XYZ file of C-alpha atoms in Angstrom:
778
model
C -0.099 0.161 0.445
C 3.034 2.339 0.797
C 4.352 1.945 -3.045
C 1.024 2.267 -4.037
C 0.718 5.903 -2.452
C 4.176 6.639 -3.332
C 3.482 6.799 -6.524
C 0.631 9.014 -6.050
C 1.901 11.241 -4.179
C 5.300 11.581 -6.204
C 3.560 12.717 -8.778
C 1.285 15.301 -7.512
C 2.634 18.616 -7.461
C 3.326 20.166 -4.433
C 1.224 23.496 -4.268
C 4.031 25.468 -2.302
C 6.822 24.253 -4.590
C 7.612 27.863 -5.744
C 7.838 29.083 -2.637
C 10.502 26.536 -1.761
C 12.431 26.992 -4.605
C 12.431 30.881 -3.840
C 13.798 30.225 -0.578
C 16.062 27.256 -1.251
C 18.794 26.370 -4.058
C 17.678 22.500 -3.671
C 14.440 22.385 -2.435
C 12.514 19.843 -0.826
C 8.756 19.614 -0.179
C 7.081 21.648 1.640
C 5.711 20.868 5.143
C 2.115 21.312 4.097
C 2.544 18.712 1.335
C 4.429 16.351 3.552
C 1.207 16.420 5.990
C -0.697 16.053 3.281
C 0.834 13.054 2.114
C 1.290 11.375 5.093
C -2.445 11.797 6.069
C -3.150 9.650 3.441
C -1.101 6.561 4.322
C -2.556 4.344 6.764
C 0.098 4.030 9.466
C 3.146 6.099 10.565
C 6.386 6.033 8.197
C 10.082 5.949 8.468
C 12.200 8.424 7.196
C 13.248 6.429 3.922
C 9.827 5.277 3.358
C 8.507 9.394 3.262
C 11.732 10.094 1.316
C 9.812 7.931 -1.342
C 6.513 9.191 -0.768
C 7.529 12.661 -1.059
C 10.234 11.816 -4.201
C 13.471 12.746 -2.663
C 16.205 10.457 -3.687
C 18.276 8.504 -0.943
C 21.247 9.146 -2.919
C 20.964 12.714 -2.963
C 22.504 13.233 0.411
C 21.823 16.903 0.612
C 18.294 16.479 -0.141
C 17.613 13.655 1.778
C 19.262 15.410 5.177
C 17.346 18.103 4.554
C 14.141 16.322 4.789
C 15.330 14.752 8.175
C 15.685 18.067 9.471
C 12.554 19.196 8.396
C 10.925 16.130 9.517
C 12.833 16.909 12.924
C 11.810 20.243 13.053
C 8.033 19.727 12.473
C 8.120 17.113 15.141
C 9.463 20.049 17.306
C 6.803 22.448 15.515
C 4.012 19.991 16.737
C 2.926 19.411 13.476
C 4.474 15.530 13.281
C 4.981 13.026 16.057
C 7.582 10.508 15.884
C 6.513 7.292 17.714
C 8.924 4.358 19.494
C 9.608 2.772 16.322
C 11.052 6.193 14.809
C 8.341 6.660 12.457
C 6.254 9.990 11.942
C 2.787 10.454 11.750
C 0.584 13.373 11.734
C -1.055 14.433 15.210
C -4.652 14.291 14.130
C -3.884 10.570 12.645
C -2.471 9.477 16.188
C -5.174 11.159 17.796
C -2.988 13.667 19.670
C -3.735 17.024 20.325
C -1.360 20.245 20.234
C -1.837 22.975 22.840
C -0.947 25.268 25.714
C -0.935 24.595 29.242
C -3.179 26.446 31.466
C -2.362 26.035 35.092
C -4.794 26.148 38.150
C -3.618 27.450 41.352
C -5.005 24.263 42.933
C -2.746 22.132 40.753
C -4.708 20.676 38.309
C -4.252 22.215 34.666
C -5.771 22.345 31.378
C -4.672 21.953 27.539
C -5.652 24.897 25.522
C -5.625 23.365 21.827
C -4.302 25.158 19.068
C -7.045 23.836 16.598
C -9.788 26.012 18.909
C -11.374 22.190 20.122
C -12.420 21.929 23.697
C -9.918 22.391 26.332
C -8.293 18.887 27.737
C -8.469 18.610 32.024
C -5.148 17.535 32.742
C -4.873 15.959 36.340
C -2.575 17.403 39.241
C -0.291 13.736 38.536
C 0.101 14.387 35.066
C 0.934 18.755 35.974
C 4.010 17.531 37.693
C 5.552 17.037 33.844
C 5.036 20.773 33.007
C 4.737 24.191 33.880
C 2.286 26.955 33.069
C 2.193 28.273 29.542
C 4.212 24.952 28.539
C 3.242 23.863 24.583
C 2.746 20.101 24.931
C 1.294 17.447 22.787
C -1.544 15.414 24.630
C -3.562 12.073 24.369
C -6.989 12.193 25.120
C -7.054 9.648 27.787
C -11.436 9.606 28.345
C -13.348 11.653 30.224
C -13.868 12.638 33.922
C -16.678 12.081 36.219
C -17.860 15.596 35.348
C -17.563 14.751 31.472
C -14.595 16.493 30.593
C -12.244 15.369 28.098
C -8.946 14.333 30.388
C -5.414 14.314 28.656
C -2.498 12.700 29.377
C 1.245 14.576 28.299
C 2.463 12.678 25.656
C 5.644 14.994 24.869
C 6.415 19.113 25.762
C 7.175 20.782 22.236
C 8.434 23.755 23.880
C 8.917 25.053 27.589
C 7.416 28.259 28.493
C 9.342 28.850 31.560
C 13.516 29.453 31.359
C 13.334 31.932 34.063
C 10.966 32.192 37.168
C 10.273 34.674 39.693
C 9.746 33.903 43.289
C 10.624 33.979 46.849
C 13.364 32.732 48.210
C 12.374 29.831 51.608
C 14.908 27.698 53.713
C 14.426 24.912 55.638
C 16.936 21.695 57.106
C 19.635 23.386 54.557
C 17.553 22.881 51.507
C 16.634 25.993 49.394
C 13.293 26.783 47.059
C 12.197 29.180 45.174
C 8.148 29.592 45.612
C 6.820 31.600 42.095
C 4.909 34.048 42.541
C 2.583 33.196 39.477
C 0.099 31.227 41.187
C -0.705 29.071 38.021
C 3.044 27.636 38.554
C 2.356 25.418 42.120
C 5.774 23.516 41.315
C 8.383 25.200 43.995
C 11.885 24.785 42.583
C 15.008 23.418 43.990
C 17.908 25.357 44.132
C 21.430 24.024 45.098
C 23.838 25.353 47.579
C 25.839 26.406 44.597
C 23.406 27.918 43.023
C 21.727 30.719 45.854
C 23.972 33.920 44.972
C 24.046 35.036 48.649
C 20.464 35.664 48.296
C 18.328 35.922 51.401
C 14.907 34.069 52.948
C 12.456 35.639 51.469
C 13.687 37.585 49.008
C 12.180 38.091 45.309
C 14.537 36.495 42.929
C 15.145 35.158 39.476
C 15.833 31.726 38.373
C 16.968 30.070 35.983
C 15.436 26.604 35.419
C 18.389 24.405 34.316
C 16.098 21.267 35.019
C 12.416 21.489 33.612
C 9.916 19.386 35.620
C 9.635 15.594 34.816
C 7.404 12.552 36.098
C 10.030 11.871 38.749
C 11.557 15.446 39.609
C 10.172 18.705 40.261
C 11.976 21.836 38.380
C 15.810 22.797 39.438
C 17.375 26.206 39.487
C 20.001 28.794 39.813
C 19.212 32.209 41.060
C 20.525 34.797 38.650
C 19.209 37.929 39.997
C 17.807 39.164 43.554
C 15.013 41.998 42.567
C 14.465 43.054 46.591
C 12.884 42.409 49.531
C 8.995 40.674 49.163
C 7.309 43.653 50.328
C 9.533 46.076 48.832
C 7.323 49.008 47.080
C 6.922 48.457 43.691
C 7.981 44.678 43.739
C 4.501 43.671 43.143
C 4.732 45.416 39.507
C 7.819 43.803 38.721
C 6.681 40.634 39.635
C 3.769 41.077 37.347
C 5.799 42.299 34.438
C 7.887 38.837 34.660
C 5.444 36.737 35.574
C 2.898 37.791 32.523
C 6.569 38.112 30.115
C 5.521 41.802 29.596
C 8.608 42.866 27.510
C 9.945 45.816 29.442
C 13.713 46.883 27.884
C 14.596 48.580 25.019
C 17.016 47.050 22.575
C 20.317 48.444 21.805
C 19.434 48.575 18.051
C 16.146 50.218 18.523
C 17.715 53.098 20.767
C 19.738 53.484 17.916
C 17.107 54.138 15.300
C 15.344 56.434 18.143
C 18.461 58.253 17.829
C 17.349 59.410 14.431
C 14.067 60.516 15.251
C 14.346 64.465 15.591
C 12.901 66.012 18.524
C 10.326 68.593 16.794
C 8.627 68.387 13.669
C 10.657 69.764 10.570
C 9.122 72.072 7.491
C 10.001 68.673 5.267
C 7.610 67.235 7.279
C 4.658 69.643 6.464
C 4.820 68.346 2.641
C 1.965 67.243 1.066
C -0.081 67.821 4.584
C -3.174 70.160 5.289
C -2.277 73.135 7.561
C -4.673 72.853 10.590
C -2.516 74.908 13.053
C -5.169 77.510 13.176
C -8.070 75.694 14.324
C -8.967 75.040 17.386
C -8.040 71.851 18.340
C -7.508 70.669 22.054
C -6.874 67.541 23.774
C -9.123 66.591 26.546
C -7.605 63.478 29.153
C -7.068 62.513 32.885
C -5.190 64.350 35.381
C -2.134 61.998 35.117
C -1.908 61.094 31.793
C 1.171 62.026 29.916
C 0.433 60.800 26.218
C -1.714 63.075 24.391
C -2.762 60.792 21.139
C -6.064 62.298 20.107
C -7.536 65.978 19.717
C -10.886 67.506 18.935
C -12.924 70.362 17.306
C -16.613 70.700 16.898
C -18.855 73.452 14.698
C -22.087 74.031 14.105
C -23.369 73.529 10.340
C -26.510 74.589 8.822
C -27.993 71.018 8.778
C -25.705 69.039 11.327
C -22.232 69.505 12.574
C -18.621 69.066 11.399
C -16.052 66.826 13.794
C -12.523 66.777 13.308
C -10.648 63.696 15.328
C -6.954 64.387 14.750
C -4.955 61.238 15.740
C -1.233 61.365 16.562
C 0.167 60.368 13.249
C 2.875 57.362 14.930
C 2.985 55.381 11.315
C 5.019 58.749 10.398
C 8.054 57.457 12.553
C 7.160 53.991 13.026
C 7.852 52.038 9.631
C 6.966 48.405 8.823
C 10.016 46.329 9.475
C 11.810 48.735 11.913
C 13.011 47.777 15.091
C 10.462 50.021 16.347
C 7.703 48.344 14.663
C 8.898 44.828 15.721
C 9.064 45.973 19.460
C 5.632 47.704 19.172
C 3.860 44.586 17.843
C 5.531 42.564 20.281
C 4.392 44.445 23.029
C 0.898 44.726 21.454
C -0.388 47.791 23.655
C 0.980 49.933 26.361
C 0.216 48.328 30.019
C -1.284 50.640 33.024
C 0.000 49.910 36.271
C -0.837 52.266 39.210
C 1.559 54.670 39.085
C 3.803 53.424 36.466
C 3.258 52.648 32.581
C 5.078 50.387 30.310
C 4.605 52.259 27.130
C 4.325 50.404 23.401
C 6.662 53.068 22.068
C 9.887 54.278 23.877
C 9.153 57.932 25.747
C 10.860 60.170 22.892
C 8.125 59.104 21.193
C 4.964 58.483 23.481
C 5.407 61.317 25.514
C 7.263 63.776 22.803
C 7.322 64.073 19.102
C 4.353 61.636 18.589
C 2.254 63.209 21.643
C -0.201 65.844 20.774
C 1.409 68.468 23.336
C 0.146 72.153 23.679
C 1.843 74.853 21.773
C 3.520 72.657 19.713
C 3.086 71.533 16.142
C 2.968 67.781 15.823
C 1.690 65.783 12.886
C -1.635 64.176 12.789
C -3.917 61.794 10.701
C -7.261 63.459 10.360
C -11.084 61.937 10.184
C -12.801 65.041 8.995
C -16.642 64.016 9.536
C -20.251 65.708 8.765
C -22.575 64.867 11.260
C -26.253 65.049 10.564
C -28.620 66.833 13.159
C -29.673 62.984 14.057
C -26.214 61.970 15.194
C -25.949 60.036 11.796
C -22.412 59.937 9.926
C -23.015 61.364 6.613
C -19.595 61.722 5.224
C -16.225 61.811 6.114
C -12.785 62.275 4.561
C -9.406 61.062 5.977
C -5.865 62.924 5.387
C -2.593 63.902 6.838
C -2.026 67.383 8.558
C -0.284 69.778 10.881
C -1.637 70.680 14.032
C -1.131 72.955 16.950
C -3.031 71.913 20.159
C -4.358 75.268 21.567
C -4.809 73.566 25.455
C -4.000 70.550 26.917
C -7.474 70.080 29.096
C -8.706 67.701 31.478
C -11.969 66.155 31.810
C -12.492 67.929 35.436
C -11.662 71.093 33.633
C -13.975 71.094 30.755
C -16.845 69.412 32.828
C -16.617 72.460 35.297
C -16.535 74.829 32.090
C -19.446 73.409 30.627
C -21.621 73.050 33.752
C -20.258 75.763 35.906
C -20.902 79.468 34.897
C -18.884 80.686 37.534
C -15.939 78.335 37.038
C -12.727 80.289 36.985
C -11.469 77.786 34.018
C -13.969 79.828 31.543
C -11.761 83.098 32.102
C -8.674 80.924 31.921
C -9.568 79.754 28.799
C -11.937 82.155 27.311
C -10.967 81.775 23.809
C -12.003 77.910 23.684
C -14.751 78.196 25.887
C -17.002 78.584 22.909
C -15.895 75.689 20.963
C -16.053 73.627 23.920
C -19.794 74.260 23.968
C -19.814 73.566 20.338
C -18.612 70.487 20.808
C -21.310 70.177 24.336
C -23.746 70.833 21.564
C -22.504 67.825 19.291
C -22.404 65.469 22.201
C -25.867 65.717 22.958
C -26.984 64.963 19.724
C -24.246 62.013 19.873
C -25.674 60.972 22.940
C -29.094 60.638 21.935
C -28.462 58.648 18.778
C -26.875 56.119 21.158
C -29.383 55.855 22.765
C -31.669 55.527 19.801
C -29.447 52.974 18.374
C -29.538 50.502 21.530
C -26.098 51.091 22.733
C -25.190 49.456 26.149
C -23.581 51.073 28.543
C -23.909 50.127 32.034
C -23.173 52.072 35.226
C -19.767 50.190 36.640
C -18.123 51.689 39.234
C -14.155 52.257 38.580
C -11.402 52.793 41.296
C -8.156 54.812 41.701
C -5.539 53.780 44.194
C -4.003 56.472 46.355
C -0.506 56.013 47.736
C 1.229 56.921 50.817
C 4.843 58.298 50.842
C 5.950 54.919 51.294
C 4.256 53.336 48.116
C 1.691 51.347 50.580
C -2.363 52.274 50.014
C -3.654 54.836 51.708
C -7.175 54.613 50.420
C -8.935 53.142 47.189
C -11.474 55.864 45.531
C -14.243 55.519 43.212
C -13.742 57.387 39.501
C -16.612 59.330 38.469
C -17.089 59.397 34.912
C -18.609 63.178 34.185
C -20.056 64.584 30.625
C -16.398 65.153 29.506
C -15.385 61.900 29.366
C -18.376 60.454 27.878
C -17.881 63.844 25.206
C -14.475 62.488 24.538
C -15.873 58.949 24.019
C -18.502 59.483 21.364
C -16.142 61.864 19.409
C -13.854 58.661 19.521
C -16.566 56.098 18.581
C -17.494 58.428 15.520
C -13.820 58.262 14.167
C -13.242 54.753 14.400
C -16.883 53.614 12.611
C -15.671 56.369 10.065
C -12.241 54.688 9.965
C -14.039 51.054 9.712
C -16.626 52.441 6.788
C -13.438 54.071 5.132
C -11.412 51.234 4.912
C -13.997 48.516 4.012
C -15.246 50.698 0.645
C -11.651 50.501 -0.385
C -11.578 46.945 0.342
C -8.846 47.175 2.485
C -7.297 44.001 4.571
C -7.455 45.274 8.564
C -8.581 44.724 11.938
C -11.904 45.008 12.846
C -12.608 45.549 16.718
C -15.227 42.791 16.758
C -17.584 41.776 19.326
C -19.845 39.064 18.874
C -23.561 38.634 19.976
C -23.802 36.205 23.305
C -23.320 32.168 22.592
C -26.418 30.280 22.769
C -25.823 28.597 26.417
C -25.141 32.115 27.777
C -28.215 33.356 26.499
C -30.196 30.019 27.859
C -29.160 30.738 31.247
C -29.249 34.795 31.099
C -32.960 33.818 30.366
C -33.735 31.561 33.197
C -32.006 34.091 35.426
C -34.333 37.188 34.099
C -37.443 35.159 34.460
C -36.826 34.990 38.372
C -37.644 38.634 37.809
C -40.327 38.672 35.228
C -38.333 39.745 32.761
C -37.987 38.929 29.264
C -35.471 39.115 26.500
C -36.329 39.850 23.086
C -34.981 38.588 20.094
C -35.010 35.145 19.918
C -31.885 33.094 18.989
C -30.271 36.496 17.883
C -30.714 39.493 20.583
C -29.627 42.838 19.728
C -28.104 45.166 21.529
C -31.611 47.035 21.887
C -32.908 43.696 23.095
C -30.596 43.947 26.148
C -30.969 48.050 26.334
C -34.882 46.841 27.037
C -34.117 44.984 29.808
C -31.811 47.889 31.319
C -34.383 50.288 31.104
C -36.925 48.243 32.668
C -34.645 47.762 35.847
C -33.867 51.186 36.350
C -33.874 52.185 39.781
C -35.056 49.182 41.498
C -32.901 47.897 44.331
C -32.006 44.801 41.608
C -30.883 46.879 38.869
C -26.728 46.173 39.429
C -27.875 42.647 39.793
C -29.668 42.352 36.144
C -26.838 44.700 34.879
C -24.280 42.458 35.943
C -25.711 39.648 34.702
C -26.395 41.049 31.422
C -22.811 42.105 31.080
C -21.727 38.920 31.844
C -23.340 36.755 29.400
C -21.729 38.698 26.661
C -18.533 37.953 24.928
C -14.998 39.563 24.761
C -14.251 41.965 22.219
C -11.388 40.980 19.905
C -9.365 42.335 17.190
C -9.828 40.252 13.772
C -10.444 40.619 9.833
C -13.487 39.169 9.821
C -16.183 41.621 10.071
C -18.991 40.786 12.926
C -19.937 43.881 14.060
C -19.980 45.208 17.290
C -22.735 43.938 19.684
C -22.126 45.879 22.789
C -22.025 49.116 20.884
C -24.698 47.885 17.911
C -22.505 49.424 14.957
C -22.328 47.111 11.875
C -18.657 48.536 11.383
C -16.175 49.195 13.806
C -12.596 49.281 14.453
C -9.853 51.275 16.429
C -8.279 54.332 15.109
C -7.994 56.708 17.836
C -4.759 55.621 19.821
C -1.857 54.386 17.771
C 0.479 55.454 20.612
C -0.877 52.838 22.820
C -2.636 49.975 20.789
C -0.813 48.405 17.526
C -4.018 47.428 15.977
C -4.535 51.499 15.816
C -1.096 51.723 13.871
C -1.834 48.969 11.319
C -5.330 51.072 10.793
C -3.265 53.841 10.100
C -1.021 52.286 7.281
C -4.144 50.952 5.821
C -5.221 54.387 5.565
C -2.096 56.030 4.555
C -2.025 53.259 1.722
C -5.338 54.172 0.206
C -4.436 57.826 -0.219
C -1.253 56.592 -2.450
C -3.582 55.289 -4.861
C -2.815 51.725 -4.679
C -4.875 48.731 -4.570
C -5.220 46.226 -2.047
C -3.170 43.414 -3.550
C 0.128 45.818 -3.072
C -0.488 46.506 0.787
C 2.126 45.120 3.018
C -0.427 43.095 4.985
C -3.306 40.567 3.134
C -5.775 39.018 5.585
C -4.196 36.384 6.642
C -1.207 38.333 8.297
C -3.993 40.363 9.889
C -5.393 37.638 11.378
C -2.406 37.100 12.932
C -1.722 40.615 14.168
C -5.408 40.328 15.495
C -5.009 37.250 17.169
C -1.529 38.395 18.737
C -3.127 41.568 19.912
C -6.072 40.254 21.441
C -3.733 38.146 23.427
C -1.428 41.055 24.297
C -4.499 42.957 25.517
C -5.729 39.991 27.326
C -2.068 39.955 29.257
C -2.000 43.259 29.899
C -5.330 42.794 32.171
C -4.217 39.820 33.740
C -1.113 41.037 34.956
C -2.621 44.639 35.964
C -5.144 42.626 37.635
C -2.246 40.704 39.729
C -0.508 43.570 40.863
C -3.743 45.704 41.987
C -4.601 42.216 43.816
C -1.663 41.983 45.927
C -1.628 45.892 46.544
C -5.162 45.243 47.700
C -4.416 42.072 49.886
C -1.430 43.678 51.460
C -3.739 46.624 52.225
C -6.107 44.604 53.917
C -3.881 42.317 55.652
C -3.723 45.406 58.721
C -7.069 45.016 58.751
C -7.811 41.506 60.537
C -10.740 41.205 62.161
C -12.503 44.469 61.086
C -16.470 43.821 60.011
C -17.741 45.819 56.827
C -20.974 45.484 54.795
C -20.449 43.863 51.727
C -22.147 42.880 48.049
C -21.904 39.810 46.751
C -19.971 40.288 43.248
C -20.339 36.143 42.279
C -21.132 32.952 43.517
C -19.700 29.610 42.852
C -19.877 25.990 44.418
C -17.506 26.600 47.158
C -18.893 30.186 48.477
C -19.582 33.705 47.743
C -17.043 36.242 46.563
C -18.036 39.709 47.862
C -16.742 43.408 47.866
C -16.165 45.251 50.578
C -18.144 48.589 50.791
C -16.087 51.813 51.035
C -12.866 49.477 50.642
C -13.682 48.492 46.898
C -11.701 45.030 47.987
C -13.323 41.540 46.747
C -12.826 38.512 49.399
C -14.383 34.829 49.944
C -17.013 33.676 52.123
C -16.573 30.070 52.127
C -18.990 27.894 51.561
C -19.094 26.254 54.895
C -19.268 29.741 56.670
C -22.998 30.192 55.512
C -24.413 28.208 58.451
C -25.454 24.411 59.138
C -27.194 23.593 55.592
C -26.329 22.052 52.211
C -25.815 24.578 49.869
C -25.856 23.860 46.083
C -24.644 26.409 43.402
C -27.156 27.353 40.212
C -25.392 28.530 37.762
C -27.728 30.007 35.652
C -29.492 32.041 38.446
C -26.145 32.803 40.028
C -26.999 32.113 43.439
C -26.372 29.501 46.506
C -29.614 27.949 47.873
C -29.866 26.325 50.996
C -30.977 22.688 50.581
C -33.044 22.600 53.926
C -33.203 26.027 55.079
C -34.350 27.323 51.401
C -32.403 30.257 51.980
C -30.585 31.934 49.005
C -27.566 34.156 48.491
C -27.302 35.485 45.403
C -25.513 38.740 43.333
C -26.163 41.900 44.566
C -27.380 40.760 48.234
C -25.606 42.335 50.723
C -24.328 40.831 54.000
C -21.850 41.482 56.829
C -18.299 40.110 56.975
C -15.396 39.717 59.011
C -11.579 39.852 57.475
C -10.623 36.699 58.446
C -7.498 35.759 56.856
C -5.185 37.069 53.996
C -3.155 34.960 51.839
C -0.430 37.677 49.872
C 1.539 34.479 48.001
C -1.981 33.284 46.504
C -3.565 36.271 46.195
C -6.677 35.235 48.556
C -8.622 37.128 50.835
C -10.909 35.307 53.584
C -14.072 36.251 54.873
C -16.141 35.194 57.758
C -19.957 35.470 57.352
C -21.604 37.619 60.094
C -25.130 38.046 58.961
C -27.155 38.881 56.318
C -27.591 43.040 56.175
C -31.132 43.194 57.136
C -31.296 47.156 56.664
C -30.620 46.912 52.844
C -32.707 49.278 51.248
C -35.874 48.037 49.080
C -34.117 44.405 49.869
C -37.824 43.415 50.594
C -38.809 44.658 46.892
C -36.211 41.652 45.485
C -38.265 39.208 43.587
C -38.533 35.636 45.030
C -36.068 33.141 43.093
C -37.739 30.312 45.065
C -40.542 29.714 42.985
C -41.838 26.003 42.575
C -39.956 23.870 40.464
C -36.497 26.045 40.430
C -33.480 23.756 39.766
C -30.897 23.526 42.572
C -28.077 23.416 40.496
C -25.595 20.835 40.057
C -23.101 21.323 42.591
C -20.266 21.692 40.175
C -17.028 23.477 39.860
C -17.072 26.819 38.259
C -16.089 26.617 34.415
C -12.272 26.556 33.733
C -12.499 30.035 32.108
C -14.648 31.459 35.513
C -12.833 32.679 38.787
C -9.301 32.164 38.543
C -8.479 34.287 41.910
C -9.775 35.798 44.426
C -9.951 39.249 43.446
C -10.660 40.626 40.271
C -9.511 44.598 39.203
C -11.599 46.975 37.866
C -11.424 47.829 34.188
C -9.194 50.797 33.833
C -11.500 53.434 32.201
C -8.113 55.356 29.964
C -10.133 57.056 27.302
C -13.785 56.593 26.866
C -14.455 52.552 26.813
C -12.574 49.500 26.006
C -14.894 49.050 23.270
């Protein structure tokens, strides 16, 4: 059978032969062709059998050796598997799956398959072979008692942790490092000759010299001592390392930056529109340092003119440059408390690319005409040079617009009429947003106030005023105009996509809403209008926040991708990110696409095709999640440390999540979350109802669900695991309007299946409120 296939395979044309011929003087069959040929075989093949199959002569030593190296590389990259007989076969034919290990703080883990199929559960015993982040080949061993696919690690293709950051411990003459990353549950043993004079309890960086196996754990040597465990700023250093956030600039990049001027030159003006006389202003937070957007609005006879000027980063960061490579690797800026890891060096982010006041800057402009009903009539895009007339803050603008006696009205007297024009446009856009049915939930964002020792002094809510919303609406309009513009020109691009909720989540959501006599319209495909209608029905009710929270959790996470599937939450058919190229790589890609259109070239001549945009989109979606997880980890540690000094104190709290092992609650006034374990709730069997987001007592019928208020005491804080354990004191009987909550104890209500929460549910005992930034994270 093999010979028969050999002849047919050799006769077939390798579809990637031309590509291979361009790369090599003596080309061999492509990886794609080898996999296709092997998939037609009934058994794995040895090297010489594959050579005959793909028409490589064994006597041609150079090509035969090249084929051998290619097969080994394909094994290394997880495209093929080599069995004990030395024969090669595709993973799909050998019932093997390649994926990334996702560790869990409790010791078990999952393999997230590259092909997008369901995750494999990995027992704590199997997890001894690997560490969080490793790329592995796994086999399906069957199903566990909960019906999940269970896997076994067959081979590790790529080790993700060459170094590990953690705290040094000593006991009985032995030394080990406990990783800061709670997803890595194996301690790293350090021999005496690898201690580098480090002291106990210090945070150290360990080089892993022996990766874990079934027989032994990881072994390493200390290569750097970062400092004491509780040193100020150590939580950020730890998060940067644990989440692999790039935070250093290469020598090659710094050399490239040296050639970038500090000021705009006359030569840069060529071909640009001069907008320096236009009353463009930036409006940002008090502590912002990089200003990438400026706005101007003017009332017209039948509508408005809105000009959104964005820093022209693409003029300085060229495709393939060291700056571009590093910006892509970072994907976005990362905002920690009092510290930023920027996507671009400070010379660009805070200097030549930042739209600082009273200096000339290069910009890309979305110049839009908006009808009186708030709809986009037409838009044009062009390169320009501008000069910001003022660096304003949200609070200043809000005070100017709402307080006739504001001292800022005198300071910025020349700009007040223009700000009032902007506000008039905002009111029109806000009305259009409401009519469109775009979702807007009232969530509390917080800001950490530090003392002189960089310890938390207080945690305060951040109030979004109308100036925040004004800028948000202007940016949304510019993003929509950009998406429409590039779609019209059929350019490869990354959309900002927010897909409709999944069927299972919709089912659970409707079950939950039924307890409140609420219905979600839209059938199998509800729109943002349908969601907004539910939110409107509970406006002002005691359970408004509860319903809003469940509505929000039923939705998907927004991602970057070239396939346009619309933006569910904003209810836009076309949407992308154009307005923040200083801090988001997708915006830089969009700017390059716009520039390409200006040069009158077709999509085929663009730097990137749809396949490349898909790669960019997936990467940038990952770096966005990485930034969220890293900042959440750092803030969680800070909040745990803050609460560790308040053991025994009692607080009123609101339930923010229910699981089968207890309740997560947020402490009033502190905005810190912790866990009330299920055993704290009294002498009863409590069962978790996933659809209704609650715990229900089997004997008493007592129900605890999202939004309920209780009283708790701080019992224990574990800084290493980022856990806050709370003792249940009692129900908060004085909760205003509590008696108005609809009962969830109607006849026939399910009691839940008392199962563990899904893998992608609660990973830590804290969740950081998302940074508001400019407008929204839409």
